[in-house]
């Protein structure tokens, strides 16, 4: 038996095996369908073959053995499809009138002659246009889904591919399906490989091997690398091609090496020989030099080269003017004026006298106060100033601390949408660039440890020689989420003016947070007696007990003690998995802080339920998402733009089933509408990983510690977590883990050569 209709509601779906239960508006009314349909989604029209079965608990169901996505063809099916609510502005009654008028030609009319809808009583020309726009959006999506599911791609992934490429996806799939794996998170080489095989690309083709090399090399960006050593690249590529680990067939390794030569000749990769200092394990003293063959994507190599050139061009000698420090009275975070110490004065004099200056230091060492003093100095010199930070939260914090308006780097560079010139160019650009540089005398960037290679290059392109660039940050924090190690590499180059602030000021006196952070950085074990006012340890011996303690702390103890809202308390954890990982903790904390009442709108995606008032985070950079900031009355738009970025945190304000969207208000006031198809870009943020907390500051941080992989439990991870707290830190769990993290100084090496490129430009020998 064959039945077809529009999927109205997904009752259950298993993302792993594709088993789903959903309701379908079919010719017999509403039926419950059960079977395997990967990526099942509301609003999709399907044709399924199967039979009715009686379930002992759920009564009559249509159990299908095969199912395909298609467009409706007969009048009754078209009427059900249009009346399903999938087309904005069209309900059952209007769908009936459209089909009564145009019969089986209805969908063609909507697509090709939408103005004819106005022939129907009650439909104005404006409404006809709106209906046609909504239909064509859905039609393009439906056509894309039909096309892609033909290659075994699930509906959810098909929607993401269409959202990424639009109608360019057809050419990309047919000519280079491996590009999909490079560009879209969640689509791996295996999926692209299966598509490639279906369109006739053989598994032993040179094209497949070259695609695997580029995929492997591009994928290292997600690990922070700018290049890979050649032998490592060969091994990883062979593993990708065969889905096994070493040892590999020598013929395969030779094939990979040969295709790397082809890629080098075509200009897609760059291969460089260099001497690398290597410290033998367990030994001290002078490191040995080792010959390394570094392999870059062409984009990464020239990004480092051009960034080094631009940065060196900015580092020119400036004014010899003497600063009258007796007239500069910075204001501390607690509102008191005080004088600057020698290191801070040195930092200011270097910033006045040089085109590029770096100011670094740990918590409580006066970085923000120095920024405040710099602003006063340059204002006294009649210089225009721009103050920026990598994230909205960091920009908001420095604004509150200095009283001087800061913005994100993306907004300072005026991120905007742009026409796509070909399939390789992104659909965004910065209006501020080499042709339209920033018009200011001084640029101060705070939280520089968060800035990755890509955004730093875009910043440098927009800075004119003669503009002072001042980079401020804690080089001991975790490196940026994106590729590169910019701040550390600039310092390591030994080319620019660098001032290290190391004195703890009054705001640190009596603060166990700052004292313990400096002890941890030095490798010392702090003695936690719970006698201070801002650093506490609560012993708990099981994961379940730790979670129970989190509930007591968040709902009662900490809001009362610190006078803060429960939602502003941030749980930080080193990992995503396990009982004390982000995924499990967010599920538990949502039940505690924002439980379902039956009254709040909800939307399910996989195993996650998004609920109105949920605290959520954007988990990848999206340069296409539009945002707007409303006036206080909510009636007029004050500002609008594009771009939402990895780590941005907000609150769900609205869930709209009719328009199929979730509206999130981010901390800087930006409102963003997420179509249901893009909810995979959001996750709950009641608990977040320490990596995601970089550059942020929270009133109170809770750190649950019990156990976990050693590679995640490191000293600099602990240091970063503790320094995120402004008023209080509470560690719950196993105190011995604290000591283990302090003793674990291992850090994942990032393969970067930015410092080397800088020294090459300046003609400085390698140390």
XYZ file of C-alpha atoms in Angstrom:
767
model
C 0.000 0.000 0.000
C 1.271 3.459 -0.941
C 0.294 6.518 1.077
C 1.493 10.069 0.719
C 1.066 13.388 2.472
C 2.772 16.180 4.379
C 4.580 15.493 7.663
C 2.818 17.593 10.293
C 4.495 16.655 13.584
C 7.495 14.527 14.521
C 6.623 12.576 17.667
C 9.907 10.687 18.041
C 13.149 10.264 16.113
C 16.378 8.416 16.745
C 19.230 10.387 15.160
C 21.526 7.345 15.058
C 19.397 4.726 13.288
C 16.782 7.006 11.684
C 13.756 5.336 13.301
C 10.927 7.859 13.541
C 7.301 8.251 14.561
C 5.383 11.142 12.999
C 1.924 12.264 11.925
C 1.058 12.716 8.254
C -1.917 14.576 6.785
C -2.920 11.950 4.214
C -6.003 11.206 2.113
C -7.602 9.386 5.055
C -7.017 12.262 7.453
C -4.227 12.241 10.023
C -2.203 9.006 10.241
C 0.679 7.984 12.476
C 3.639 6.746 10.405
C 6.433 4.586 11.872
C 9.644 3.493 10.156
C 13.113 4.602 9.157
C 13.459 8.077 7.650
C 16.799 9.767 8.391
C 16.481 13.462 9.175
C 12.685 13.462 9.284
C 11.325 17.013 9.466
C 7.971 18.797 9.554
C 6.685 20.248 6.291
C 8.224 17.594 4.018
C 5.890 15.878 1.525
C 6.484 12.122 1.335
C 5.292 9.019 -0.470
C 5.632 5.828 1.590
C 4.986 2.138 0.971
C 3.839 -0.082 3.818
C 0.827 -1.399 5.685
C -1.382 -0.614 8.642
C -0.544 -2.415 11.875
C -2.201 -2.332 15.284
C 0.083 -1.371 18.144
C -0.979 -2.761 21.562
C -0.525 0.666 23.175
C -0.790 3.251 20.374
C -3.543 1.626 18.258
C -3.521 1.878 14.437
C -0.261 2.944 12.737
C 1.061 2.954 9.186
C 4.341 1.019 9.222
C 6.343 1.894 6.107
C 9.131 -0.135 4.550
C 10.268 2.527 2.076
C 9.780 6.259 1.865
C 10.709 8.985 -0.615
C 10.426 12.763 -0.556
C 8.528 14.267 -3.482
C 6.137 17.034 -4.499
C 2.344 16.409 -4.511
C 0.726 15.912 -7.923
C -3.046 15.452 -7.676
C -5.497 18.128 -6.510
C -6.308 16.510 -3.171
C -2.612 16.087 -2.293
C -1.805 19.646 -3.367
C -4.638 20.964 -1.206
C -3.375 19.020 1.834
C 0.188 20.221 1.201
C -0.755 23.907 0.919
C -3.132 23.691 3.878
C -0.586 22.048 6.174
C 0.724 25.418 7.404
C 4.042 25.077 5.579
C 3.287 28.180 3.455
C 3.003 31.417 5.448
C -0.430 32.981 5.110
C -2.107 29.859 3.699
C -4.426 27.801 5.871
C -6.844 25.005 5.022
C -9.636 27.285 3.809
C -7.418 29.342 1.511
C -5.668 26.203 0.208
C -9.085 24.823 -0.764
C -9.941 28.011 -2.678
C -6.570 28.046 -4.500
C -6.940 24.432 -5.638
C -10.617 24.932 -6.558
C -9.479 27.745 -8.859
C -6.295 26.282 -10.372
C -6.631 22.523 -9.683
C -3.446 20.504 -10.478
C -1.867 23.649 -11.918
C -1.829 25.323 -8.480
C 1.827 24.755 -7.663
C 2.934 25.938 -11.104
C 0.852 29.105 -10.660
C 2.492 29.769 -7.281
C 5.932 29.339 -8.827
C 5.550 30.967 -12.256
C 2.489 33.235 -12.215
C 1.918 34.203 -8.573
C 0.123 37.435 -9.581
C -2.818 35.267 -10.673
C -3.521 34.419 -7.008
C -5.126 37.868 -6.859
C -7.889 36.448 -9.068
C -9.153 34.702 -5.943
C -11.477 36.772 -3.790
C -9.794 37.899 -0.584
C -6.210 37.737 -1.938
C -4.659 41.117 -2.637
C -1.666 41.572 -4.924
C 0.521 42.137 -1.869
C -0.696 38.944 -0.185
C -0.211 37.060 -3.467
C 3.437 38.164 -3.542
C 3.974 37.172 0.097
C 2.456 33.729 -0.491
C 4.566 33.234 -3.614
C 7.782 34.223 -1.805
C 7.050 31.799 1.027
C 6.145 29.003 -1.400
C 9.248 29.472 -3.547
C 11.480 29.458 -0.488
C 9.951 26.150 0.550
C 9.983 24.858 -3.040
C 13.697 25.567 -3.470
C 14.358 23.871 -0.148
C 12.143 20.907 -1.048
C 13.822 20.499 -4.461
C 17.230 20.617 -2.757
C 16.171 18.021 -0.206
C 14.811 15.736 -2.917
C 18.057 16.088 -4.882
C 20.336 15.480 -1.888
C 18.396 12.625 -0.309
C 18.896 10.872 -3.629
C 22.560 10.674 -2.603
C 21.717 9.229 0.802
C 21.959 12.526 2.682
C 19.538 12.984 5.585
C 16.946 15.733 5.465
C 18.626 17.706 8.264
C 22.002 17.684 6.510
C 20.334 18.482 3.197
C 18.780 21.589 4.719
C 22.167 22.668 6.098
C 23.849 22.161 2.722
C 21.172 24.254 1.028
C 21.477 26.975 3.683
C 25.248 27.090 3.103
C 25.354 27.142 -0.695
C 21.859 27.962 -1.935
C 21.357 26.905 -5.552
C 25.148 26.698 -6.038
C 24.992 23.367 -4.208
C 23.982 21.421 -7.338
C 27.227 22.294 -9.127
C 29.293 21.679 -5.975
C 27.771 18.235 -5.370
C 28.275 17.201 -8.991
C 31.855 18.467 -9.365
C 33.464 18.312 -5.896
C 31.314 16.781 -3.145
C 34.335 16.789 -0.828
C 33.991 20.572 -0.504
C 30.837 19.934 1.545
C 32.898 18.096 4.152
C 35.402 20.972 4.309
C 32.812 23.731 4.698
C 30.012 22.306 6.850
C 30.485 21.097 10.417
C 28.858 17.727 11.012
C 29.468 16.427 7.482
C 32.565 14.281 7.478
C 34.759 12.907 4.736
C 32.889 9.592 4.864
C 29.583 11.215 3.919
C 31.236 13.187 1.110
C 32.967 9.988 -0.004
C 29.639 8.179 -0.293
C 28.242 11.007 -2.432
C 31.373 10.963 -4.589
C 31.035 7.231 -5.164
C 27.396 7.646 -6.261
C 28.336 10.274 -8.841
C 31.072 8.035 -10.232
C 34.315 9.080 -8.510
C 36.296 5.875 -7.940
C 37.869 5.120 -4.577
C 41.361 4.846 -6.059
C 41.193 8.055 -8.079
C 43.838 10.750 -7.701
C 41.025 13.284 -7.237
C 39.851 11.443 -4.109
C 43.377 11.375 -2.650
C 43.881 15.105 -3.288
C 40.497 15.824 -1.692
C 41.523 13.799 1.369
C 44.785 15.750 1.714
C 42.969 19.095 1.528
C 40.231 17.915 3.907
C 42.815 16.744 6.442
C 44.837 19.937 6.151
C 41.796 22.231 6.348
C 40.418 20.262 9.291
C 43.485 21.084 11.373
C 42.203 24.670 11.568
C 39.599 23.399 14.007
C 42.460 22.216 16.239
C 44.138 25.614 16.063
C 46.932 24.654 13.648
C 48.167 26.720 10.720
C 50.168 23.839 9.200
C 50.959 20.154 9.748
C 54.304 18.374 9.613
C 54.417 16.404 6.353
C 54.667 12.926 7.880
C 51.779 13.625 10.226
C 49.699 14.862 7.285
C 50.477 11.721 5.272
C 49.518 9.471 8.193
C 46.269 11.310 8.903
C 45.314 11.318 5.221
C 45.956 7.579 4.863
C 43.843 6.939 7.944
C 41.036 9.018 6.457
C 41.165 7.166 3.132
C 41.232 3.675 4.631
C 39.396 4.231 7.955
C 42.157 2.321 9.723
C 45.186 3.358 11.741
C 48.871 2.881 10.868
C 50.806 1.009 9.555
C 49.700 1.787 6.019
C 50.452 0.313 2.651
C 53.584 1.937 1.195
C 51.810 2.343 -2.139
C 49.084 4.435 -0.465
C 51.627 6.598 1.366
C 53.484 7.154 -1.892
C 50.219 8.066 -3.638
C 49.420 10.633 -0.946
C 52.924 12.121 -1.179
C 52.647 12.317 -4.989
C 49.298 14.089 -4.843
C 50.750 16.574 -2.357
C 53.286 17.468 -5.083
C 50.384 17.957 -7.514
C 48.604 20.210 -5.007
C 51.805 22.181 -4.444
C 52.277 22.699 -8.186
C 48.679 23.870 -8.555
C 49.178 26.405 -5.748
C 46.674 24.877 -3.324
C 49.249 23.995 -0.662
C 52.637 25.410 0.342
C 55.500 23.216 1.573
C 58.385 24.733 3.558
C 61.511 23.260 5.142
C 62.526 24.699 8.500
C 64.569 24.026 11.614
C 62.451 23.376 14.683
C 63.742 23.419 18.259
C 62.844 20.110 19.943
C 63.377 19.426 23.661
C 64.046 15.714 24.311
C 61.516 14.215 26.733
C 62.521 14.437 30.353
C 65.577 16.547 29.657
C 66.485 20.152 30.313
C 69.021 22.477 28.817
C 69.508 23.439 25.204
C 66.913 22.098 22.772
C 68.032 20.210 19.683
C 67.326 21.483 16.168
C 65.303 19.198 13.923
C 64.468 19.517 10.229
C 60.705 19.807 9.749
C 58.717 19.836 6.505
C 55.706 22.069 7.140
C 52.650 21.773 4.870
C 50.138 24.650 4.803
C 47.010 25.365 2.859
C 47.915 28.249 0.576
C 45.383 30.417 2.432
C 47.032 29.797 5.829
C 50.572 30.347 4.564
C 49.848 33.680 2.922
C 47.654 34.742 5.838
C 50.649 34.404 8.191
C 53.003 36.049 5.699
C 50.731 38.997 4.966
C 49.819 39.477 8.627
C 53.516 39.620 9.542
C 54.185 42.172 6.799
C 51.234 44.378 7.782
C 52.073 44.235 11.483
C 55.718 45.153 10.874
C 54.654 48.032 8.625
C 52.648 49.481 11.517
C 55.572 49.394 13.948
C 57.054 52.800 13.263
C 58.616 55.265 15.696
C 56.084 57.732 17.025
C 56.146 60.912 19.112
C 58.912 61.539 21.661
C 56.419 63.444 23.756
C 56.802 63.018 27.511
C 53.651 62.003 29.353
C 52.732 64.085 32.403
C 51.905 61.176 34.674
C 51.163 63.451 37.617
C 48.059 64.562 35.719
C 46.898 61.017 34.951
C 44.750 59.487 37.684
C 43.286 56.156 36.564
C 40.216 54.790 38.315
C 40.171 51.248 39.689
C 37.294 48.814 39.366
C 36.030 49.920 42.786
C 35.914 53.572 41.765
C 39.023 54.845 43.517
C 41.752 56.928 41.897
C 45.333 55.794 42.306
C 48.752 56.276 40.773
C 50.424 54.064 38.229
C 53.365 51.808 39.017
C 56.594 51.778 37.017
C 55.563 48.915 34.688
C 52.294 50.627 33.833
C 54.108 53.897 33.106
C 56.553 51.983 30.935
C 53.644 50.390 29.016
C 52.097 53.813 28.398
C 55.363 55.368 27.236
C 55.928 52.443 24.856
C 52.388 52.863 23.473
C 52.959 56.588 22.927
C 56.309 56.034 21.224
C 55.647 52.940 19.075
C 53.236 51.939 16.331
C 52.710 48.463 17.849
C 52.680 47.751 21.582
C 51.806 44.648 23.608
C 50.679 44.820 27.241
C 50.270 41.489 29.001
C 49.771 40.284 32.570
C 47.715 38.041 34.805
C 44.531 38.856 36.763
C 44.654 41.869 39.065
C 47.855 43.258 37.550
C 46.212 46.435 36.279
C 45.657 45.773 32.562
C 42.229 47.441 32.591
C 43.533 50.342 34.662
C 46.366 50.772 32.170
C 43.835 50.873 29.318
C 41.915 53.534 31.245
C 45.111 55.546 31.696
C 45.999 55.133 28.003
C 42.613 56.533 27.029
C 43.220 59.590 29.227
C 46.726 60.069 27.842
C 45.641 59.917 24.204
C 42.631 62.127 24.845
C 44.997 64.700 26.349
C 47.025 64.437 23.129
C 43.838 65.105 21.110
C 44.029 61.644 19.554
C 40.945 59.738 18.401
C 40.614 56.267 19.947
C 38.838 53.017 19.084
C 38.455 50.365 21.785
C 37.493 46.822 20.806
C 37.431 43.197 21.993
C 36.823 39.850 20.289
C 33.374 39.151 21.792
C 30.312 41.122 22.797
C 30.698 40.054 26.415
C 34.343 41.183 26.518
C 33.458 44.502 24.851
C 30.687 45.075 27.385
C 33.042 44.318 30.285
C 35.752 46.748 29.157
C 33.109 49.425 28.497
C 31.803 49.068 32.052
C 35.337 49.063 33.489
C 36.627 52.151 31.642
C 33.479 54.118 30.853
C 34.710 54.333 27.241
C 32.522 52.674 24.603
C 34.006 49.477 23.205
C 32.714 47.280 20.403
C 33.486 43.886 18.950
C 36.219 43.706 16.325
C 33.660 42.473 13.797
C 31.445 45.511 14.348
C 34.409 47.879 14.327
C 35.384 46.452 10.929
C 31.732 46.768 9.815
C 30.930 43.203 8.867
C 28.318 43.077 6.129
C 26.846 40.729 3.543
C 28.409 40.725 0.111
C 27.775 39.244 -3.288
C 29.351 35.861 -3.893
C 31.651 36.190 -6.884
C 32.130 32.436 -7.225
C 31.769 29.272 -5.215
C 35.023 29.889 -3.364
C 34.192 33.338 -1.969
C 32.276 33.770 1.315
C 29.012 35.688 1.290
C 30.303 38.309 3.728
C 32.960 40.987 3.859
C 34.290 43.780 6.034
C 33.560 47.302 4.855
C 36.678 48.460 6.689
C 39.719 47.175 4.798
C 42.804 48.397 2.938
C 40.644 50.462 0.572
C 38.521 51.893 3.376
C 40.678 51.892 6.526
C 39.640 52.738 10.064
C 39.755 56.486 10.636
C 41.364 56.808 14.037
C 44.716 57.567 15.678
C 44.732 54.770 18.263
C 43.252 51.241 18.315
C 43.248 49.317 21.596
C 42.324 45.617 21.458
C 41.528 43.950 24.794
C 41.477 40.168 25.424
C 43.974 39.583 22.606
C 44.509 35.950 23.636
C 41.100 35.235 22.072
C 41.935 36.730 18.676
C 42.636 34.123 15.988
C 44.717 34.481 12.841
C 41.811 35.174 10.498
C 40.204 38.072 12.348
C 43.650 39.533 13.161
C 44.527 39.637 9.454
C 41.247 41.401 8.673
C 41.995 43.899 11.447
C 45.520 44.602 10.162
C 44.212 45.237 6.650
C 42.032 48.045 8.008
C 44.761 49.798 10.053
C 46.756 52.562 8.362
C 50.473 53.070 9.095
C 50.638 55.959 11.543
C 47.853 54.456 13.663
C 48.968 53.131 17.035
C 47.892 49.505 17.611
C 47.890 48.466 21.276
C 47.285 44.779 22.061
C 46.285 43.887 25.631
C 45.742 40.420 27.053
C 46.830 37.589 29.305
C 49.196 35.381 27.296
C 48.771 32.590 29.857
C 45.103 32.120 28.984
C 44.013 29.348 26.658
C 44.690 30.189 23.009
C 41.931 31.306 20.653
C 39.191 28.901 19.585
C 40.089 29.639 15.970
C 43.437 28.776 14.347
C 46.701 30.431 15.324
C 48.371 31.579 18.514
C 48.541 35.266 17.702
C 49.318 36.961 21.023
C 51.909 34.392 22.110
C 53.554 34.424 18.680
C 53.816 38.223 18.619
C 55.461 38.160 22.048
C 57.704 35.217 21.079
C 58.981 37.029 17.985
C 60.938 39.414 20.274
C 60.431 42.159 17.709
C 57.829 44.459 19.241
C 57.555 46.462 22.433
C 56.154 44.140 25.136
C 55.427 45.125 28.740
C 54.613 42.395 31.275
C 52.555 43.693 34.214
C 53.336 41.569 37.269
C 52.311 43.599 40.323
C 49.003 42.710 41.999
C 47.130 45.893 42.920
C 44.703 46.789 45.663
C 41.754 45.181 43.921
C 43.639 41.897 44.386
C 44.444 42.364 48.051
C 42.159 40.159 50.099
C 40.979 38.363 46.969
C 41.658 34.641 47.075
C 40.627 34.412 43.408
C 43.556 36.543 42.268
C 46.017 35.156 44.829
C 45.169 31.542 43.972
C 45.206 32.224 40.224
C 48.782 33.490 40.445
C 49.789 30.530 42.636
C 48.255 28.096 40.140
C 50.044 29.769 37.244
C 53.309 29.400 39.170
C 52.607 25.691 39.757
C 51.920 26.087 43.496
C 49.053 24.338 45.297
C 46.829 26.869 47.104
C 45.592 25.990 50.573
C 41.810 26.350 50.507
C 40.467 26.933 54.028
C 37.065 28.438 53.097
C 37.874 31.379 55.379
C 38.023 33.994 52.636
C 35.182 35.782 50.906
C 35.450 34.708 47.291
C 37.086 31.264 46.913
C 35.489 28.092 48.310
C 35.773 24.321 48.089
C 32.927 21.887 48.812
C 34.003 18.226 49.001
C 31.685 15.698 47.335
C 32.568 12.082 46.565
C 30.152 11.152 43.749
C 28.965 12.775 40.535
C 25.340 12.585 41.686
C 26.249 14.392 44.912
C 28.099 17.081 42.956
C 25.046 17.700 40.764
C 22.790 17.860 43.826
C 25.155 20.416 45.364
C 25.064 22.475 42.165
C 21.297 22.765 42.551
C 21.583 23.990 46.147
C 24.310 26.474 45.250
C 22.599 27.935 42.185
C 19.053 28.162 43.495
C 19.716 29.360 47.033
C 23.185 29.649 48.584
C 25.105 31.716 46.027
C 22.311 34.139 45.049
C 21.836 34.914 48.739
C 25.559 35.198 49.554
C 26.656 37.251 46.541
C 23.366 39.001 45.793
C 23.258 37.805 42.179
C 20.607 36.295 39.933
C 20.773 32.505 39.591
C 20.942 32.744 35.786
C 24.117 34.881 35.990
C 25.996 32.121 37.851
C 28.090 30.183 35.348
C 28.997 26.510 35.625
C 32.306 25.802 33.841
C 33.513 22.291 33.118
C 36.575 20.948 31.279
C 34.648 18.478 29.114
C 31.543 17.847 27.011
C 30.910 14.177 27.795
C 30.587 12.218 31.043
C 28.224 12.964 33.939
C 29.920 16.275 34.706
C 30.256 17.281 31.073
C 28.366 20.068 29.339
C 25.749 17.856 27.707
C 24.526 16.116 30.863
C 24.869 19.178 33.126
C 22.839 21.367 30.775
C 20.012 18.854 30.788
C 20.027 18.777 34.609
C 20.403 22.555 35.011
C 17.587 23.290 32.560
C 15.273 21.178 34.746
C 16.414 23.221 37.742
C 16.436 26.756 36.288
C 13.856 26.603 33.504
C 11.625 23.541 33.901
C 8.796 22.725 31.519
C 5.428 23.892 32.787
C 3.229 23.017 29.831
C 2.730 26.757 29.276
C 6.136 27.771 27.901
C 6.657 27.305 24.156
C 9.169 24.567 23.340
C 10.937 23.176 20.302
C 12.710 19.824 20.203
C 15.868 19.194 18.185
C 17.313 15.733 18.570
C 17.800 15.112 22.286
C 17.635 18.824 23.141
C 14.470 20.696 24.111
C 14.733 24.438 23.573
C 12.348 26.334 25.850
C 11.390 29.974 26.140
C 13.747 31.743 28.625
C 16.511 29.142 28.119
C 20.105 30.358 28.331
C 21.753 29.407 25.019
C 25.038 29.762 23.143
C 25.960 30.038 19.462
C 28.455 27.227 18.788
C 29.933 28.197 15.409
C 30.668 31.369 13.472
C 27.802 32.307 11.157
C 28.511 35.354 9.015
C 25.085 35.218 7.351
C 22.706 35.437 10.306
C 21.022 38.824 10.505
C 20.554 40.673 13.792
C 18.888 43.832 14.978
C 18.932 45.942 18.130
C 15.633 47.580 19.011
C 14.949 50.896 20.724
C 13.841 50.626 24.342
C 10.199 50.914 23.328
C 10.671 47.876 21.077
C 8.989 49.571 18.125
C 11.935 50.838 16.087
C 15.239 49.320 14.978
C 18.233 51.179 16.419
C 20.917 49.146 14.659
C 21.129 46.084 12.418
C 23.784 43.928 10.815
C 24.951 40.368 10.196
C 27.147 37.872 12.001
C 26.725 35.759 15.138
C 29.830 34.093 16.512
C 31.049 31.051 18.352
C 30.587 31.630 22.097
C 27.921 34.367 21.913
C 25.452 33.803 24.783
C 21.824 34.867 24.945
C 18.314 33.997 26.087
C 15.433 32.550 24.070
C 12.780 35.264 23.895
C 10.301 33.626 21.543
C 9.474 30.274 19.920
C 7.125 30.661 16.970
C 5.700 27.458 15.464
C 3.805 29.360 12.759
C 6.909 31.089 11.359
C 9.063 28.122 12.473
C 11.681 30.211 14.224
C 13.372 30.717 17.576
C 14.256 34.298 18.550
C 17.324 34.773 20.766
C 18.345 37.998 22.482
C 22.111 38.098 23.006
C 23.820 39.863 25.888
C 24.628 42.948 23.839
C 20.960 43.370 22.847
C 21.119 41.773 19.381
C 17.944 39.919 18.391
C 18.468 36.966 16.046
C 15.822 34.747 14.447
C 16.864 31.124 13.938
C 14.823 29.024 11.494
C 14.068 25.623 12.997
C 16.457 24.149 10.417
C 19.377 26.063 12.010
C 18.847 25.112 15.640
C 21.909 22.885 15.435
C 23.901 26.122 15.786
C 22.587 26.584 19.341
C 23.091 24.691 22.559
C 22.207 25.349 26.176
C 24.635 27.515 28.147
C 23.756 26.843 31.787
C 27.049 24.914 31.744
C 29.758 25.613 29.182
C 33.262 24.327 28.565
C 36.134 26.381 29.930
C 37.364 26.878 26.359
C 34.090 28.619 25.480
C 34.475 30.939 28.507
C 37.623 32.622 27.166
C 37.488 36.402 27.400
C 34.288 36.333 29.438
C 33.725 37.445 33.006
C 30.974 36.132 35.260
C 29.894 37.280 38.732
C 30.259 33.749 40.134
C 31.820 30.601 38.656
C 31.156 27.043 39.823
C 33.725 24.438 38.805
C 32.583 20.800 39.263
C 35.615 18.483 39.394
C 35.675 14.737 39.774
C 37.605 12.997 37.014
C 38.154 13.007 33.279
C 40.779 12.661 30.528
C 44.196 13.998 31.540
C 44.494 15.993 28.305
C 41.497 18.094 29.430
C 42.608 18.537 33.030
C 45.545 20.916 32.660
C 46.990 23.843 34.574
C 46.191 26.539 32.015
C 42.612 25.249 31.736
C 42.187 25.604 35.519
C 43.868 29.027 35.450
C 41.484 30.199 32.725
C 38.421 28.934 34.623
C 39.324 30.651 37.888
C 40.196 33.966 36.256
C 36.723 34.151 34.648
C 35.134 34.936 38.044
C 34.645 38.472 39.310
C 33.038 37.934 42.730
C 33.385 34.269 43.622
C 34.693 30.812 42.690
C 33.247 27.592 44.110
C 34.936 24.243 43.406
C 32.715 21.240 44.065
C 34.004 17.677 44.121
C 37.424 16.076 44.464
C 40.127 18.431 45.741
C 42.870 16.063 44.580
C 41.799 16.830 40.991
C 42.726 20.454 41.632
C 46.264 19.397 42.478
C 46.411 17.040 39.503
C 45.431 19.864 37.151
C 48.057 22.194 38.630
C 50.730 19.523 38.132
C 49.617 18.781 34.558
C 51.478 21.356 32.470
C 50.912 19.595 29.153
C 49.385 21.737 26.450
C 48.435 20.695 22.961
C 51.094 22.143 20.678
C 49.778 24.474 18.017
C 51.606 24.321 14.720
C 52.065 27.989 13.825
C 54.902 30.003 12.287
C 53.660 33.552 12.751
C 56.605 34.441 15.020
C 58.991 33.018 12.411
C 57.335 35.041 9.615
C 57.633 38.236 11.686
C 61.344 37.660 12.259
C 61.842 36.981 8.549
C 60.210 40.306 7.643
C 62.351 42.172 10.179
C 65.547 40.308 9.303
C 65.951 38.923 12.832
C 67.657 35.547 13.282
C 65.850 32.633 14.898
C 66.680 32.330 18.621
